[in-house]
């Protein structure tokens, strides 16, 4: 199966990069975490719905770890708590936003995320405001890891999470409720006239997407060991949508391809052109939208076909 | 033959349906029974309220007055989703297809809607479901189009896929809004023959809106004539289509079919 092969090659390439350039381990772990959140965004994009507030669930995952860390000293338990909290938040908000479509869906998500942003910023006694909360480095399987070994462990854990999440989401997207996402985009009423609740189709995907963003947020918090309200600021939500479009929605590889390319372009552009890196990111997206509307994954498929014709 | 010796109550009973859009009365006191196993044609000029009637029965529009009973149960005001689960499916005048999916997937989504829709990891195109979807398509002569994306079909094929999708829901009552408009004239009768014989074989009751009087005369057990939100006449095609008043109203200046 080519998709599995693409993931295997991608994982090897990332591991190689991380081994050759130790400072990239951290960057790539963050990229994988972003990719998990974007995987959820991609599910919603299939239904034609753009959430401009999904950083909310990234922050819920990250802050859950920050709040739970004093009581919990285990990476896996902390991640499980992050996902659980994000799923609960996704259910609460999803019950409401799954009634809405298009611009209303996008803006309501934005509104919820900005409410949480102000709460995190203002409730200083609980969240330490814009200073954020430091997270003490937790143990993994009871072992306290230091420096590079912790980074490696987290990087490997992120790869495992990505592999599992991508495999499960890929299967879900081929199941009726997953296929119905794009059916919701093209003919929502026909779904209702077949006896299917379009709202439930969107709601289920929304809760899954919240859980994935929570997992991404959890990994981010464990990598940076510091959470701030910036995690839920609207620009971060926008960034997730940006990466989703950059990577493409054709399959589950897109979000991760998009996230890795995004982070690598960002760190290199920021190092080379400290004042213009945002412009470079903008030009990259402009190029993708104009020249490869199906994103990097679409570009990759085109290349594969071109290569197939030549061989 | 139809309607004289009625033992049980009709499958569908509409009583006093009223629905006005602004000043236009699209339904102005509609009373209609549809009996188990019959095939009823609805005819009438554009704007007479034929589609409005289908929209009220399927729950897309709510009548301002009156009631609709299906198998003795009040269904007025229920959502389309509830009504289809009770056994009323419909096809559309303008085909409503999932345009990013293939024809086979369009059918499979309908089949899945009846069972197994929420199984999170079982594929839509499971072998059993694909085979059933393909069998349905072949009944409509659409087997060759199974792997074509729905947005690449021509108008006639789109129409047939739309009807096939409604039948995939295995309804007790099937409502079709101009099932063969847009289909090439040469294929029209062959398609209706296949469709109607399949419906009769499976004991599905059907109501279809139709403009082609030949199709009506050949396939309907009974005809109801719509005019300005009212039913002008109803009865066997031979009687109704010979009625001069019906000619004036429905066919206008057109020449009557033999």
Coordinates of C-alpha atoms in Angstrom, one line a residue:
Chain A
X1 CA 0.0 0.0 0.0
X2 CA 1.6 3.3 -1.2
X3 CA 0.3 5.4 1.7
X4 CA 1.9 3.1 4.3
X5 CA 5.1 3.1 2.3
X6 CA 5.0 6.9 2.2
X7 CA 4.6 7.0 6.0
X8 CA 7.5 4.5 6.5
X9 CA 9.8 6.5 4.2
X10 CA 8.7 9.7 5.9
X11 CA 9.4 8.3 9.4
X12 CA 12.8 7.1 8.4
X13 CA 13.6 10.5 6.9
X14 CA 12.5 12.3 10.0
X15 CA 14.5 9.9 12.3
X16 CA 17.6 10.5 10.1
X17 CA 17.1 14.3 10.2
X18 CA 16.7 14.1 14.0
X19 CA 19.9 12.0 14.3
X20 CA 22.0 14.2 12.1
X21 CA 20.7 17.6 13.4
X22 CA 20.1 17.2 17.2
X23 CA 18.4 20.6 17.4
X24 CA 15.8 19.4 14.8
X25 CA 14.5 16.7 17.2
X26 CA 12.6 19.3 19.1
X27 CA 11.4 21.1 16.0
X28 CA 10.2 17.8 14.4
X29 CA 8.4 16.7 17.6
X30 CA 6.5 20.0 17.5
X31 CA 5.8 19.5 13.8
X32 CA 4.3 16.0 14.5
X33 CA 2.2 17.5 17.3
X34 CA 1.0 20.2 14.9
X35 CA 0.3 17.5 12.3
X36 CA -2.0 15.6 14.8
X37 CA -4.1 18.7 15.3
X38 CA -4.2 19.4 11.6
X39 CA -5.3 15.8 10.9
X40 CA -8.5 16.7 12.8
X41 CA -8.8 20.0 10.9
X42 CA -8.5 18.0 7.7
X43 CA -11.5 15.8 8.7
X44 CA -13.6 18.9 9.1
X45 CA -12.3 20.4 5.8
X46 CA -13.6 17.3 4.1
X47 CA -17.0 18.3 5.2
X48 CA -16.3 21.8 3.8
X49 CA -16.1 23.2 7.3
X50 CA -13.2 25.4 8.4
X51 CA -12.7 25.8 12.1
X52 CA -10.8 29.0 13.0
X53 CA -10.7 28.0 16.7
X54 CA -9.1 24.6 16.9
X55 CA -6.1 25.9 18.8
X56 CA -8.7 25.8 21.7
X57 CA -8.3 22.0 21.9
X58 CA -4.5 22.3 21.6
X59 CA -4.5 24.6 24.6
X60 CA -7.0 22.4 26.5
X61 CA -4.6 19.4 26.0
X62 CA -1.5 21.5 26.9
X63 CA -3.0 23.2 30.0
X64 CA -4.4 19.9 31.2
X65 CA -0.9 18.6 31.4
X66 CA 0.3 21.7 33.1
X67 CA -2.5 21.5 35.7
X68 CA -2.2 17.7 36.2
X69 CA 1.6 17.5 36.3
X70 CA 1.9 18.1 40.1
X71 CA -0.3 15.1 40.7
X72 CA 0.8 12.9 37.7
X73 CA 4.3 11.9 36.9
X74 CA 3.9 9.8 33.9
X75 CA 4.1 10.9 30.2
X76 CA 1.5 8.5 29.0
X77 CA -1.0 9.2 31.8
X78 CA -0.6 12.9 31.2
X79 CA -1.2 12.5 27.4
X80 CA -4.3 10.4 28.2
X81 CA -5.6 13.2 30.5
X82 CA -4.9 15.7 27.7
X83 CA -6.9 13.8 25.1
X84 CA -9.7 13.1 27.6
X85 CA -10.0 16.8 28.5
X86 CA -10.0 17.8 24.9
X87 CA -12.6 15.2 24.0
X88 CA -14.9 16.5 26.8
X89 CA -14.4 20.1 25.6
X90 CA -15.0 18.9 22.0
X91 CA -18.3 17.3 23.0
X92 CA -19.5 20.4 24.9
X93 CA -18.6 22.9 22.1
X94 CA -19.4 20.4 19.3
X95 CA -23.0 19.9 20.5
X96 CA -23.5 23.6 19.8
X97 CA -21.3 24.3 16.7
X98 CA -22.3 21.1 14.8
X99 CA -25.7 22.9 14.1
X100 CA -23.9 25.6 12.1
X101 CA -22.2 25.6 8.7
X102 CA -19.6 27.6 6.8
X103 CA -18.8 31.1 8.1
X104 CA -21.0 30.6 11.2
X105 CA -19.2 27.4 12.1
X106 CA -15.8 29.0 11.5
X107 CA -16.6 32.2 13.5
X108 CA -18.3 30.3 16.4
X109 CA -15.2 28.2 16.8
X110 CA -13.1 31.4 16.8
X111 CA -15.3 32.9 19.4
X112 CA -15.0 30.0 21.8
X113 CA -11.3 29.9 21.4
X114 CA -10.9 33.6 22.1
X115 CA -13.1 33.3 25.2
X116 CA -10.7 30.7 26.5
X117 CA -7.8 32.9 25.5
X118 CA -9.0 35.8 27.6
X119 CA -9.8 33.4 30.6
X120 CA -6.2 32.0 30.4
X121 CA -4.8 35.5 30.3
X122 CA -7.0 37.1 33.0
X123 CA -7.4 34.3 35.6
X124 CA -3.9 35.0 36.9
X125 CA -4.3 33.1 40.2
X126 CA -5.0 29.9 38.3
X127 CA -3.1 30.2 35.0
X128 CA -0.4 32.8 35.8
X129 CA -1.7 34.8 32.9
X130 CA 0.7 35.5 30.0
X131 CA 3.7 34.2 32.0
X132 CA 2.2 30.7 31.5
X133 CA 3.0 27.6 33.6
X134 CA 6.2 25.7 33.7
X135 CA 5.8 21.9 33.4
X136 CA 8.3 19.7 35.4
X137 CA 9.7 17.0 33.1
X138 CA 7.7 13.8 33.8
X139 CA 8.9 10.2 33.8
X140 CA 8.3 7.7 31.1
X141 CA 7.4 4.2 32.3
X142 CA 8.7 5.2 35.7
X143 CA 12.1 6.2 34.3
X144 CA 13.4 9.8 34.8
X145 CA 15.0 10.8 31.5
X146 CA 17.4 13.7 31.0
X147 CA 18.1 16.1 28.1
X148 CA 18.7 14.3 24.9
X149 CA 17.2 11.0 26.0
X150 CA 14.0 12.7 27.0
X151 CA 13.8 14.4 23.6
X152 CA 14.4 11.2 21.8
X153 CA 11.8 9.4 23.8
X154 CA 9.3 12.1 23.1
X155 CA 10.1 12.2 19.4
X156 CA 9.6 8.4 19.2
X157 CA 6.4 8.7 21.2
X158 CA 5.1 11.4 18.8
X159 CA 5.9 9.1 15.8
X160 CA 4.0 6.2 17.5
X161 CA 1.0 8.5 18.1
X162 CA 1.1 9.7 14.5
X163 CA 1.2 6.2 13.1
X164 CA -1.7 5.1 15.2
X165 CA -3.8 8.2 14.7
X166 CA -3.2 8.2 10.9
X167 CA -4.1 4.6 10.6
X168 CA -7.3 4.9 12.6
X169 CA -8.4 8.2 10.9
X170 CA -7.7 6.6 7.4
X171 CA -10.0 3.8 8.3
X172 CA -12.6 6.1 9.7
X173 CA -12.6 8.2 6.5
X174 CA -13.3 5.1 4.4
X175 CA -16.2 4.0 6.7
X176 CA -19.7 5.3 6.0
X177 CA -19.6 8.1 8.6
X178 CA -16.2 9.2 7.2
X179 CA -17.3 9.1 3.6
X180 CA -20.4 11.0 4.6
X181 CA -18.2 14.0 5.5
X182 CA -17.7 15.0 1.9
X183 CA -21.3 13.9 1.2
X184 CA -22.3 16.6 3.8
X185 CA -20.3 19.1 1.8
X186 CA -21.8 18.2 -1.5
X187 CA -25.5 17.3 -0.6
X188 CA -26.3 17.6 3.0
X189 CA -30.1 17.3 2.5
X190 CA -29.7 14.0 0.6
X191 CA -28.1 12.6 3.7
X192 CA -31.1 13.6 5.8
X193 CA -33.4 12.2 3.1
X194 CA -31.6 8.9 3.5
X195 CA -32.3 8.9 7.2
X196 CA -28.8 10.0 8.3
X197 CA -28.3 12.8 10.8
X198 CA -25.8 15.2 9.1
X199 CA -25.3 16.9 12.4
X200 CA -24.1 13.7 14.0
X201 CA -21.8 13.1 11.0
X202 CA -20.2 16.5 11.7
X203 CA -20.3 16.1 15.5
X204 CA -18.5 12.8 15.6
X205 CA -15.7 14.1 13.3
X206 CA -15.6 17.3 15.5
X207 CA -15.1 15.3 18.7
X208 CA -12.4 13.2 17.0
X209 CA -10.7 16.4 15.8
X210 CA -10.8 17.9 19.3
X211 CA -9.2 14.7 20.7
X212 CA -6.4 14.8 18.0
X213 CA -5.8 18.5 18.7
X214 CA -5.6 17.7 22.5
X215 CA -3.1 15.0 21.8
X216 CA -1.0 17.4 19.7
X217 CA -1.3 20.0 22.5
X218 CA -0.2 17.5 25.0
X219 CA 2.9 16.5 23.1
X220 CA 3.7 20.2 22.5
X221 CA 3.4 20.9 26.3
X222 CA 5.7 17.9 27.0
X223 CA 8.2 19.1 24.5
X224 CA 8.3 22.7 25.5
X225 CA 7.7 22.1 29.2
X226 CA 6.0 25.5 29.2
X227 CA 2.4 26.5 28.3
X228 CA 1.1 30.0 27.6
X229 CA -2.2 31.5 26.4
X230 CA -0.5 32.1 23.0
X231 CA -1.3 28.4 22.3
X232 CA -5.0 29.4 21.9
X233 CA -4.5 32.8 20.3
X234 CA -6.4 33.0 17.0
X235 CA -3.2 33.2 14.9
X236 CA -2.4 29.7 16.1
X237 CA -5.8 28.4 14.9
X238 CA -5.1 30.1 11.6
X239 CA -1.8 28.4 11.4
X240 CA -3.5 25.0 11.8
X241 CA -5.8 25.8 8.8
X242 CA -2.8 27.1 6.9
X243 CA -0.9 23.9 7.4
X244 CA -4.0 21.8 6.4
X245 CA -4.3 23.6 3.1
X246 CA -0.5 23.5 2.6
X247 CA -0.5 19.7 3.1
X248 CA -3.7 18.9 1.3
X249 CA -6.8 16.9 2.3
X250 CA -6.6 14.0 -0.2
X251 CA -5.3 11.6 2.5
X252 CA -4.0 11.4 6.0
X253 CA -0.4 12.0 4.9
X254 CA -1.2 15.6 4.0
X255 CA -1.4 17.1 7.5
X256 CA 2.0 15.6 8.5
X257 CA 3.7 16.5 5.3
X258 CA 2.3 20.0 5.6
X259 CA 3.3 20.3 9.3
X260 CA 6.9 19.1 8.7
X261 CA 7.4 21.4 5.7
X262 CA 5.8 24.3 7.5
X263 CA 8.1 23.9 10.6
X264 CA 11.2 23.4 8.5
X265 CA 10.5 26.4 6.3
X266 CA 9.7 28.4 9.4
X267 CA 12.9 27.7 11.3
X268 CA 15.1 28.0 8.3
X269 CA 13.5 31.1 7.1
X270 CA 13.5 32.6 10.5
X271 CA 17.2 31.9 10.8
X272 CA 18.1 33.2 7.4
X273 CA 15.7 36.1 7.1
X274 CA 14.7 37.1 10.7
X275 CA 12.6 40.0 9.5
X276 CA 10.9 38.3 6.5
X277 CA 10.1 34.7 7.5
X278 CA 6.4 35.3 7.6
X279 CA 6.5 36.7 4.1
X280 CA 8.3 33.6 3.0
X281 CA 5.6 31.4 4.5
X282 CA 3.0 33.5 2.9
X283 CA 4.7 33.1 -0.5
X284 CA 4.9 29.3 0.0
X285 CA 1.2 29.1 0.6
X286 CA 0.4 31.4 -2.3
X287 CA 2.5 29.2 -4.5
X288 CA 0.7 26.1 -3.3
X289 CA -2.8 27.5 -3.7
X290 CA -2.0 28.8 -7.2
X291 CA 0.0 25.9 -8.6
X292 CA -1.1 22.9 -6.6
X293 CA -4.6 23.4 -5.2
X294 CA -4.6 19.9 -3.7
X295 CA -1.6 20.7 -1.5
X296 CA 1.7 19.0 -1.1
X297 CA 0.1 15.6 -1.1
X298 CA -1.5 16.4 -4.5
X299 CA 1.9 17.6 -5.7
X300 CA 3.4 14.3 -4.6
X301 CA 0.7 12.3 -6.4
X302 CA 1.4 14.3 -9.6
X303 CA 5.1 13.5 -9.3
X304 CA 4.3 9.9 -8.7
X305 CA 2.2 9.7 -11.8
X306 CA 4.8 11.6 -13.9
X307 CA 7.5 9.2 -12.7
X308 CA 5.2 6.2 -13.4
X309 CA 4.8 7.4 -17.0
X310 CA 8.5 7.8 -17.5
X311 CA 9.4 4.3 -16.1
Chain B
X1 CA -60.0 -2.2 -10.0
X2 CA -58.3 0.2 -7.8
X3 CA -60.0 1.7 -4.8
X4 CA -63.4 0.0 -5.1
X5 CA -62.9 -2.9 -2.7
X6 CA -60.8 -1.3 0.0
X7 CA -60.5 -3.5 3.0
X8 CA -57.7 -1.9 5.0
X9 CA -57.0 1.8 5.4
X10 CA -54.8 3.4 2.7
X11 CA -51.1 3.4 3.0
X12 CA -51.0 7.2 2.9
X13 CA -53.8 9.6 3.8
X14 CA -53.6 13.3 3.2
X15 CA -56.4 15.4 4.5
X16 CA -57.0 19.1 4.0
X17 CA -53.4 20.1 3.4
X18 CA -52.9 23.8 3.1
X19 CA -49.6 25.7 2.4
X20 CA -49.3 29.2 1.1
X21 CA -46.1 30.9 0.0
X22 CA -46.9 34.6 0.3
X23 CA -50.1 34.9 -1.8
X24 CA -49.6 31.7 -3.7
X25 CA -51.6 28.7 -2.4
X26 CA -49.3 25.8 -3.4
X27 CA -51.7 23.5 -1.4
X28 CA -55.2 24.6 -1.0
X29 CA -57.0 21.7 0.7
X30 CA -55.4 18.6 -0.7
X31 CA -57.2 15.3 0.1
X32 CA -55.5 12.2 -1.3
X33 CA -55.3 8.5 -0.5
X34 CA -52.5 6.3 -1.8
X35 CA -53.4 2.6 -1.5
X36 CA -51.0 -0.2 -0.8
X37 CA -49.4 -1.5 -4.0
X38 CA -50.7 1.0 -6.4
X39 CA -48.8 3.3 -8.7
X40 CA -50.2 6.8 -8.7
X41 CA -49.3 9.5 -11.2
X42 CA -49.5 13.2 -10.4
X43 CA -50.0 15.5 -13.3
X44 CA -50.7 19.2 -13.7
X45 CA -49.2 22.4 -15.0
X46 CA -46.0 24.0 -13.6
X47 CA -46.6 25.7 -10.3
X48 CA -49.7 23.7 -9.5
X49 CA -48.1 22.4 -6.3
X50 CA -47.1 18.9 -7.3
X51 CA -43.6 19.1 -5.8
X52 CA -45.0 21.0 -2.8
X53 CA -47.1 17.9 -2.1
X54 CA -44.1 15.6 -2.2
X55 CA -42.2 18.1 0.0
X56 CA -45.0 18.0 2.6
X57 CA -45.2 14.2 2.7
X58 CA -41.5 13.8 3.1
X59 CA -41.3 16.4 5.8
X60 CA -39.3 19.0 3.9
X61 CA -42.1 21.5 4.2
X62 CA -44.7 21.6 7.0
X63 CA -48.3 22.2 6.0
X64 CA -50.0 25.1 7.6
X65 CA -53.1 23.0 8.1
X66 CA -54.2 19.4 7.5
X67 CA -52.8 16.1 8.3
X68 CA -50.8 13.3 6.7
X69 CA -51.0 9.7 8.0
X70 CA -48.7 6.9 6.9
X71 CA -49.8 3.4 7.7
X72 CA -52.3 4.9 10.1
X73 CA -49.7 7.0 11.9
X74 CA -49.6 10.7 12.0
X75 CA -46.4 12.0 10.3
X76 CA -47.3 15.7 9.8
X77 CA -44.4 17.9 10.9
X78 CA -41.9 15.0 11.4
X79 CA -38.4 15.6 10.0
X80 CA -37.4 14.1 6.7
X81 CA -35.0 11.8 8.6
X82 CA -37.8 10.4 10.8
X83 CA -40.1 10.0 7.8
X84 CA -37.7 8.1 5.7
X85 CA -37.0 5.7 8.6
X86 CA -40.8 5.0 8.6
X87 CA -40.5 3.9 5.0
X88 CA -41.1 6.9 2.7
X89 CA -38.2 7.6 0.3
X90 CA -38.1 10.1 -2.5
X91 CA -36.2 11.1 -5.6
X92 CA -35.7 14.6 -6.8
X93 CA -36.7 16.7 -9.8
X94 CA -33.1 18.1 -9.8
X95 CA -30.9 15.1 -9.0
X96 CA -29.3 15.4 -5.5
X97 CA -26.1 13.3 -5.8
X98 CA -23.0 13.3 -3.7
X99 CA -20.8 14.8 -6.5
X100 CA -17.4 13.9 -4.9
X101 CA -18.3 10.2 -4.8
X102 CA -18.6 7.6 -7.5
X103 CA -22.0 6.2 -8.5
X104 CA -21.4 3.0 -6.6
X105 CA -20.5 5.0 -3.4
X106 CA -23.6 7.1 -3.8
X107 CA -25.7 3.9 -3.7
X108 CA -23.6 2.4 -0.9
X109 CA -24.1 5.5 1.2
X110 CA -27.9 4.9 0.9
X111 CA -27.6 1.2 1.7
X112 CA -25.3 2.1 4.7
X113 CA -28.0 4.5 5.9
X114 CA -30.2 1.5 6.6
X115 CA -27.6 -0.4 8.5
X116 CA -24.1 -0.2 9.7
X117 CA -23.7 3.5 9.1
X118 CA -22.0 4.3 12.4
X119 CA -19.6 1.4 12.5
X120 CA -16.4 3.5 12.7
X121 CA -13.9 1.2 11.0
X122 CA -15.9 -1.0 8.6
X123 CA -15.4 0.3 5.1
X124 CA -18.3 1.8 3.2
X125 CA -17.5 -0.3 0.2
X126 CA -17.5 -3.6 2.0
X127 CA -17.8 -6.5 -0.4
X128 CA -21.4 -7.3 0.6
X129 CA -22.5 -3.7 0.3
X130 CA -20.7 -3.1 -3.0
X131 CA -22.4 -6.2 -4.5
X132 CA -25.8 -5.0 -3.4
X133 CA -25.2 -1.6 -4.8
X134 CA -24.0 -3.0 -8.1
X135 CA -27.0 -5.2 -8.3
X136 CA -29.3 -2.2 -7.8
X137 CA -27.4 -0.2 -10.5
X138 CA -27.7 -3.1 -12.9
X139 CA -31.5 -3.1 -12.4
X140 CA -31.4 0.4 -13.8
X141 CA -29.0 -0.4 -16.6
X142 CA -26.3 1.7 -14.8
X143 CA -23.8 -1.1 -14.0
X144 CA -21.2 0.4 -16.4
X145 CA -21.3 3.7 -14.6
X146 CA -20.5 2.3 -11.1
X147 CA -17.0 3.8 -10.9
X148 CA -17.8 7.1 -12.6
X149 CA -17.8 10.1 -10.3
X150 CA -21.3 11.5 -10.0
X151 CA -20.4 15.0 -11.2
X152 CA -19.2 13.5 -14.5
X153 CA -22.6 12.0 -15.4
X154 CA -24.9 13.3 -18.1
X155 CA -28.4 14.6 -17.0
X156 CA -30.3 11.4 -17.9
X157 CA -27.9 9.2 -16.0
X158 CA -27.9 11.6 -13.1
X159 CA -31.7 11.3 -12.9
X160 CA -31.6 7.5 -12.9
X161 CA -29.0 7.4 -10.2
X162 CA -31.1 9.7 -8.2
X163 CA -34.1 7.3 -8.5
X164 CA -31.9 4.2 -7.9
X165 CA -30.7 5.9 -4.7
X166 CA -34.2 6.3 -3.4
X167 CA -35.1 2.7 -4.2
X168 CA -31.9 1.6 -2.3
X169 CA -33.6 2.7 0.9
X170 CA -36.1 -0.1 0.4
X171 CA -39.1 2.1 1.0
X172 CA -42.7 1.0 1.4
X173 CA -43.7 4.2 -0.4
X174 CA -41.6 5.7 -3.1
X175 CA -42.1 9.3 -4.3
X176 CA -40.5 10.3 -7.6
X177 CA -40.4 13.8 -8.9
X178 CA -40.3 13.6 -12.7
X179 CA -38.2 10.4 -12.8
X180 CA -37.6 10.4 -16.5
X181 CA -37.4 14.1 -17.4
X182 CA -34.0 14.7 -18.9
X183 CA -33.7 11.1 -20.0
X184 CA -33.5 10.6 -23.7
X185 CA -37.0 10.0 -25.2
X186 CA -35.9 6.8 -26.8
X187 CA -34.9 5.3 -23.4
X188 CA -37.8 6.7 -21.4
X189 CA -40.3 3.8 -21.8
X190 CA -37.7 1.1 -21.4
X191 CA -36.5 2.6 -18.2
X192 CA -40.0 3.1 -16.8
X193 CA -40.9 -0.5 -17.7
X194 CA -38.0 -1.8 -15.7
X195 CA -38.6 0.6 -12.8
X196 CA -42.3 -0.2 -12.6
X197 CA -41.9 -3.9 -12.9
X198 CA -39.3 -3.9 -10.2
X199 CA -41.6 -1.8 -8.0
X200 CA -44.5 -4.2 -8.6
X201 CA -42.4 -7.2 -8.0
X202 CA -41.3 -5.9 -4.6
X203 CA -44.7 -4.6 -3.7
X204 CA -43.5 -1.0 -3.4
X205 CA -46.2 1.6 -3.6
X206 CA -45.2 4.6 -5.7
X207 CA -46.3 8.1 -6.5
X208 CA -44.6 9.9 -9.4
X209 CA -45.0 13.4 -10.9
X210 CA -45.0 13.2 -14.6
X211 CA -45.4 15.5 -17.6
X212 CA -45.4 12.8 -20.3
X213 CA -49.0 11.6 -20.8
X214 CA -47.9 8.5 -22.6
X215 CA -45.8 7.4 -19.6
X216 CA -48.8 8.1 -17.3
X217 CA -51.2 6.2 -19.5
X218 CA -48.9 3.2 -19.7
X219 CA -47.6 2.9 -16.1
X220 CA -50.0 4.5 -13.7
X221 CA -52.9 2.6 -12.0
X222 CA -54.4 5.9 -11.1
X223 CA -53.9 9.6 -11.9
X224 CA -54.5 12.7 -9.8
X225 CA -54.6 16.0 -11.6
X226 CA -53.3 19.1 -9.7
X227 CA -54.4 22.6 -10.5
X228 CA -53.7 25.7 -8.4
X229 CA -53.0 23.7 -5.2
X230 CA -56.2 21.6 -5.6
X231 CA -56.9 18.2 -7.0
X232 CA -59.0 18.7 -10.1
X233 CA -59.7 15.1 -10.8
X234 CA -58.5 11.6 -10.0
X235 CA -59.2 8.1 -11.3
X236 CA -58.0 5.6 -13.8
X237 CA -55.8 7.1 -16.6
X238 CA -58.2 6.2 -19.3
X239 CA -61.0 8.1 -17.7
X240 CA -59.1 11.1 -16.4
X241 CA -57.0 11.7 -19.5
X242 CA -60.1 11.7 -21.6
X243 CA -61.8 14.4 -19.5
X244 CA -62.1 17.7 -21.4
X245 CA -61.6 19.8 -18.2
X246 CA -58.3 18.0 -17.5
X247 CA -57.2 18.7 -21.1
X248 CA -57.9 22.3 -20.7
X249 CA -56.1 22.6 -17.4
X250 CA -53.1 20.3 -17.9
X251 CA -52.5 20.1 -21.5
X252 CA -53.5 23.6 -22.3
X253 CA -53.2 24.2 -26.0
X254 CA -51.4 21.0 -26.6
X255 CA -53.1 18.3 -28.7
X256 CA -54.5 15.5 -26.6
X257 CA -52.6 12.2 -26.8
X258 CA -54.8 10.0 -29.1

